[in-house]
Structure formats: C-alpha cells, structure tokens
mmCIF file of C-alpha atoms in Angstrom:
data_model
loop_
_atom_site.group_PDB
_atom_site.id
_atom_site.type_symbol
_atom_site.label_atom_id
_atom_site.label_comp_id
_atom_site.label_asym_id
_atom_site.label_seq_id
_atom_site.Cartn_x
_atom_site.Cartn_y
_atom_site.Cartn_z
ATOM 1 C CA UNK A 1226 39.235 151.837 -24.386
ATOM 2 C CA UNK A 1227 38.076 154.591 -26.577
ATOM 3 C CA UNK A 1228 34.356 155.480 -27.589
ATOM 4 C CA UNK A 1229 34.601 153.145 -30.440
ATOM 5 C CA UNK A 1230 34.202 149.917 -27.790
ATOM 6 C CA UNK A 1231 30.620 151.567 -27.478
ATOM 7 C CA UNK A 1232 29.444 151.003 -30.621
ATOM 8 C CA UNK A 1233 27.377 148.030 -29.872
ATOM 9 C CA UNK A 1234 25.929 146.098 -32.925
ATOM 10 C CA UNK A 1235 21.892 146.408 -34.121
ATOM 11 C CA UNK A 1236 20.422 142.943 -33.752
ATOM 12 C CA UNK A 1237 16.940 142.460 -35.173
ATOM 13 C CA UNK A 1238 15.025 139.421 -35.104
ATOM 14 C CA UNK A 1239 11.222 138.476 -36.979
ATOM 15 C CA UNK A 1240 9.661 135.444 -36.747
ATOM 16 C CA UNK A 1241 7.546 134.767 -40.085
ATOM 17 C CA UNK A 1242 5.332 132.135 -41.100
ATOM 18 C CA UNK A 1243 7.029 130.875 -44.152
ATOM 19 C CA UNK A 1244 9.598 128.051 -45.337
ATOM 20 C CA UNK A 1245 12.500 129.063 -44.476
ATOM 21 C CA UNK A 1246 13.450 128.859 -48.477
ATOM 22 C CA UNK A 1247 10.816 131.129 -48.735
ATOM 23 C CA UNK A 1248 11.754 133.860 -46.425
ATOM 24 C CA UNK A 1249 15.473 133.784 -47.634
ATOM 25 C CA UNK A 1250 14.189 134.291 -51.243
ATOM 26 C CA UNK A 1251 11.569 137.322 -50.470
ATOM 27 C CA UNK A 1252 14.621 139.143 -48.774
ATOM 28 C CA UNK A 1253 17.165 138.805 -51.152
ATOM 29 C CA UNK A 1254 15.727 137.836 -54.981
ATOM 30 C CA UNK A 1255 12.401 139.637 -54.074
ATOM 31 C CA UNK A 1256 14.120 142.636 -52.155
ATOM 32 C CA UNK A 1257 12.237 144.964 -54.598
ATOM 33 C CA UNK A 1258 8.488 143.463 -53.358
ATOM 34 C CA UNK A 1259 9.626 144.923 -49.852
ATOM 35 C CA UNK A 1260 11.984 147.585 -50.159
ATOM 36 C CA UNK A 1261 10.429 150.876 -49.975
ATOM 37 C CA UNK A 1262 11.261 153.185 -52.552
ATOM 38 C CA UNK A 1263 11.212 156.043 -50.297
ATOM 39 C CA UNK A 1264 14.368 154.948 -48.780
ATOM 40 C CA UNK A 1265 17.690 155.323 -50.807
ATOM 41 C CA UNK A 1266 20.584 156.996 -51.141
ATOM 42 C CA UNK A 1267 20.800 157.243 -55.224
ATOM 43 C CA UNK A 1268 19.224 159.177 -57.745
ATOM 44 C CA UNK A 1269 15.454 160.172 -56.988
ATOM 45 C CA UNK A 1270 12.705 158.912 -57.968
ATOM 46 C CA UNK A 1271 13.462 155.298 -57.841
ATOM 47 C CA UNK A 1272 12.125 153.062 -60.034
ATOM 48 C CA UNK A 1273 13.350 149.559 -57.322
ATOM 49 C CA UNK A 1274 15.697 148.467 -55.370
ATOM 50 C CA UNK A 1275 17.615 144.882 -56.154
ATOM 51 C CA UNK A 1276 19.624 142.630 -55.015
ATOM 52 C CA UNK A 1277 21.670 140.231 -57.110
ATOM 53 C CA UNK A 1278 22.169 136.703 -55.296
ATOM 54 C CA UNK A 1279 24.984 135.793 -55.207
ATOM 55 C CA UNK A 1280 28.090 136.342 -53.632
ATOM 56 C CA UNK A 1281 30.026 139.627 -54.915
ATOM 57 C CA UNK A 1282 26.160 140.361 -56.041
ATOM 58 C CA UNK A 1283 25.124 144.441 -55.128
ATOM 59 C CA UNK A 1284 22.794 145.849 -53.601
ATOM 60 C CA UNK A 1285 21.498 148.391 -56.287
ATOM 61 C CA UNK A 1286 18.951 150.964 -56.575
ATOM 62 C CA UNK A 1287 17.510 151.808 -60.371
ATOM 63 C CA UNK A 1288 16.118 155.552 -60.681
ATOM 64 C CA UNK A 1289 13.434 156.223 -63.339
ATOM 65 C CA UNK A 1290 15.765 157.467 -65.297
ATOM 66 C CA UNK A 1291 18.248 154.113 -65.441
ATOM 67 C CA UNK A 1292 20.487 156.191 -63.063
ATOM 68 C CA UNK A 1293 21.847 152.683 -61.105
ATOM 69 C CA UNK A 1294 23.512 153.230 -57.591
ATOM 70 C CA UNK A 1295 25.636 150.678 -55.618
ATOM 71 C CA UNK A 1296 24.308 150.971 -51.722
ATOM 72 C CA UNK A 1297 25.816 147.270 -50.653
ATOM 73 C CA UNK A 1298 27.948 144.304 -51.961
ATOM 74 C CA UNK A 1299 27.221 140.773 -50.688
ATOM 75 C CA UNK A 1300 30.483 139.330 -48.835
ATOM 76 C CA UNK A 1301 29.242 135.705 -47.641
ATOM 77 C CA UNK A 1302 26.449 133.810 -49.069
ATOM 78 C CA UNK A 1303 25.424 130.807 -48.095
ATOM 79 C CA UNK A 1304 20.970 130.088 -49.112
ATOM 80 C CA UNK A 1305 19.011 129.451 -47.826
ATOM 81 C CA UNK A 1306 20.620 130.034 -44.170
ATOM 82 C CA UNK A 1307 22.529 133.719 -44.449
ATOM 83 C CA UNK A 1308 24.202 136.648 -46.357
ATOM 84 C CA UNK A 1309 26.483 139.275 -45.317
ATOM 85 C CA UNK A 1310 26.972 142.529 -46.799
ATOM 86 C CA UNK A 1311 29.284 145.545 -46.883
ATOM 87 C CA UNK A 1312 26.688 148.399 -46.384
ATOM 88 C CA UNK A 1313 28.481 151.182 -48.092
ATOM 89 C CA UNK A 1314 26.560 153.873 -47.317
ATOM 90 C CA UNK A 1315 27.686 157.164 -45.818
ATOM 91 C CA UNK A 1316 26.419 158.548 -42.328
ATOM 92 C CA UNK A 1317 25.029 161.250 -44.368
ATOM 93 C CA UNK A 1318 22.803 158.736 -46.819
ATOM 94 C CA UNK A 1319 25.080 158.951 -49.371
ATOM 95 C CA UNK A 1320 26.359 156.105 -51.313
ATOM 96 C CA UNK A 1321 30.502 155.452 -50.148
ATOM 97 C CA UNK A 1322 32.499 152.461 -51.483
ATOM 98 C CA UNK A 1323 35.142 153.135 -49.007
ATOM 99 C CA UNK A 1324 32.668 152.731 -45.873
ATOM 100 C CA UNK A 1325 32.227 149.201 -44.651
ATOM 101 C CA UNK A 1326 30.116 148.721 -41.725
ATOM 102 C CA UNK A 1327 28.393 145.129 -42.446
ATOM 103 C CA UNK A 1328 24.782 143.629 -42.590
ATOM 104 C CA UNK A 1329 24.430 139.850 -41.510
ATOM 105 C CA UNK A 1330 20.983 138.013 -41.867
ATOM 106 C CA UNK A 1331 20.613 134.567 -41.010
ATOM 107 C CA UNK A 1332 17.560 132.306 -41.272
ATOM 108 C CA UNK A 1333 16.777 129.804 -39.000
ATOM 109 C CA UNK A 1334 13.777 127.500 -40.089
ATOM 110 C CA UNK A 1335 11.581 126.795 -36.778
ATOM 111 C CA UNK A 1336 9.765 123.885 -38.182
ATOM 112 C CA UNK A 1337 9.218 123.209 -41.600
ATOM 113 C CA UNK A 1338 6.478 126.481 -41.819
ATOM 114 C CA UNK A 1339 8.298 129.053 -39.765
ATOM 115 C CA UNK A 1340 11.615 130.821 -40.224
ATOM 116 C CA UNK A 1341 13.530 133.285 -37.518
ATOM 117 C CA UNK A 1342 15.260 135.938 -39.463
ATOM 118 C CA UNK A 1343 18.223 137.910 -37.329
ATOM 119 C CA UNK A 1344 19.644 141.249 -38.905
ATOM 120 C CA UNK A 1345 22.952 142.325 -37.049
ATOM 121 C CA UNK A 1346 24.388 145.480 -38.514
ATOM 122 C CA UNK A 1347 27.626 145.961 -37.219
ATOM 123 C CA UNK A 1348 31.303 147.634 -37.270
ATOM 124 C CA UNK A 1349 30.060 151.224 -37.556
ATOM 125 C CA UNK A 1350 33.958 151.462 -35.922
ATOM 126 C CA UNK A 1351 35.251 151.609 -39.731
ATOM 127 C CA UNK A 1352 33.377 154.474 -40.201
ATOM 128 C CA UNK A 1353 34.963 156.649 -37.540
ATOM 129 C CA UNK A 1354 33.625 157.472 -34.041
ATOM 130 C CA UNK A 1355 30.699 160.297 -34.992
ATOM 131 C CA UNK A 1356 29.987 158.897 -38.572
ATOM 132 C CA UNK A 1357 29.280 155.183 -37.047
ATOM 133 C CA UNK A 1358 27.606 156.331 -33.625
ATOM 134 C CA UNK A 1359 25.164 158.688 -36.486
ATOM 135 C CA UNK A 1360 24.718 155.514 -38.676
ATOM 136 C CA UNK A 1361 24.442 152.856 -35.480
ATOM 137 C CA UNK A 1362 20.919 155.599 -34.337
ATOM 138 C CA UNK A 1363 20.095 155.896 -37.497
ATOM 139 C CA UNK A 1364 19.677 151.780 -38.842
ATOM 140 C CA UNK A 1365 18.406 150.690 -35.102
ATOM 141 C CA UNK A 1366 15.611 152.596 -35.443
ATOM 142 C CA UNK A 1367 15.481 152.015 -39.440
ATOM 143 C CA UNK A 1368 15.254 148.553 -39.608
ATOM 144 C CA UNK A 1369 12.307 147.490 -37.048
ATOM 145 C CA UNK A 1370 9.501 148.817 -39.458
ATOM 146 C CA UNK A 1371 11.842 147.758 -42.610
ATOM 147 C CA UNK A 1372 11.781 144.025 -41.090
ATOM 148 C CA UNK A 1373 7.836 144.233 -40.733
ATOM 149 C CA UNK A 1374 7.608 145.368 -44.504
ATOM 150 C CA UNK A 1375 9.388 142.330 -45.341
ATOM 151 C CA UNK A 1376 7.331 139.859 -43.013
ATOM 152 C CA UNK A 1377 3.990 141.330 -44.355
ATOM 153 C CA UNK A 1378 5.333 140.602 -47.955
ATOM 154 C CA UNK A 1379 6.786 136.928 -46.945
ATOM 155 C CA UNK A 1380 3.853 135.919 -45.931
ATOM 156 C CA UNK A 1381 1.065 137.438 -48.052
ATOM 157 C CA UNK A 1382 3.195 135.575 -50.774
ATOM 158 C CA UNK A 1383 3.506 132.089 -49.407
ATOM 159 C CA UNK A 1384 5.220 129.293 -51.274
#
C-alpha cells in the first residue's frame, strides 16, 4: 500500500454538560456563538461564520463587506444525533469545491444532562498524498481548542 493508507482519520471527543438537543443546536444553528472569526478561509475581516441546518445546508463565512464564502456543505443530517460535511477547503486555507475530505460529528446524550460530542475528520486521501497529510496536521491540532470554544459556549448557554 501506498502513503495514502497512512492517512489516519482526526477523532475528537468533548464531553459537555448540556441536553444533548442542546449541544447539537450550539454547534450547528449557533456555530457563529463559537466559531472564531480569526479562523477562515474567505474574505477578511469576517463579520460570522454560519451554518444552515439542514441537509445540502453550507457552511458559510460573511465578511464585513457581505463578501459570503462556501468553506463546507452538509452531506447527512440527522438532529439531534449527527451531521456530516464535505470540508472543502484547500491545504493551503483556501476555499475548493472540488476538495472533499469530510467532517462527521455525532452526539451521544450520556444521561438526560450530558452529551459526548465525537468530531472525525477524515479522507484527506481525496486530496492527494501531500495536500491531505498538510490538512490531516493541520485540523488535528486545529480542532482540540476549537472543540473547547464550543463546550465553553454550550454550557454558559444552557437550555
């Protein structure tokens, strides 16, 4: 097998103190509490960064100037338990319909007041052997502090 068999998924997990309704909502309908607009791949300065539920909903960042730029499109969606996405973003940050490495959350309510959240980012493959090894480094050490933002904000906003 080739070096694309190494390109081993990014699995996240959080464990947050909220319904599990809860938690799904503040990721996806309240992505722009969370979201850091320091991090995009669109026009700068952003103004926030959405998500539209639904599936065949995008992932879309809104400069201050109305400048709107596609960074995902939601492929599954099933609330309050899990979404995937196409994340179409280019190793170099830049926003690429044609790449398709995907983003799968799922929820899993522990108890009626506690939800496990699990992020796996994977198939950098598609993206060729140097752009998805750059992107695979890049989102495994991205998402850790991206996943705390969005536990602080779930739970300083219980339901």
């Amino acid at each position: 097998m080739g070096e694309l068999a190494s390109l081993a998924p990014v699995t996240k997990s959080v464990h947050v103190k909220v319904p599990i309704a809860h938690a799904f909502e503040v990721f996806t309908s309240g992505l722009s509490r969370w979201w850091p607009t320091t991090h995009g791949i669109g026009k700068k300065p952003i103004r926030t960064v959405v998500m539209e539920p639904r599936l065949g909903g995008r992932w879309r960042e809104i400069a201050e100037d109305g400048t709107e730029t596609c960074a995902a499109t939601i492929i599954l969606w099933e609330p309050p338990h899990r979404f995937v996405m196409l994340w179409q973003i280019s190793a170099q940050w830049k926003p690429d319909a044609a790449m398709k490495s995907e983003v799968d959350v799922r929820f899993t309510a522990d108890g009626p007041e506690a939800t496990d959240v699990v992020l796996l980012h994977h198939k950098f493959e598609t993206m060729g052997d140097e752009a998805g090894a750059s992107m695979r480094g890049d989102v495994d050490g991205g998402w850790p502090g991206l996943l705390a933002r969005f536990v602080e904000e779930a739970e300083r906003n219980r339901s």
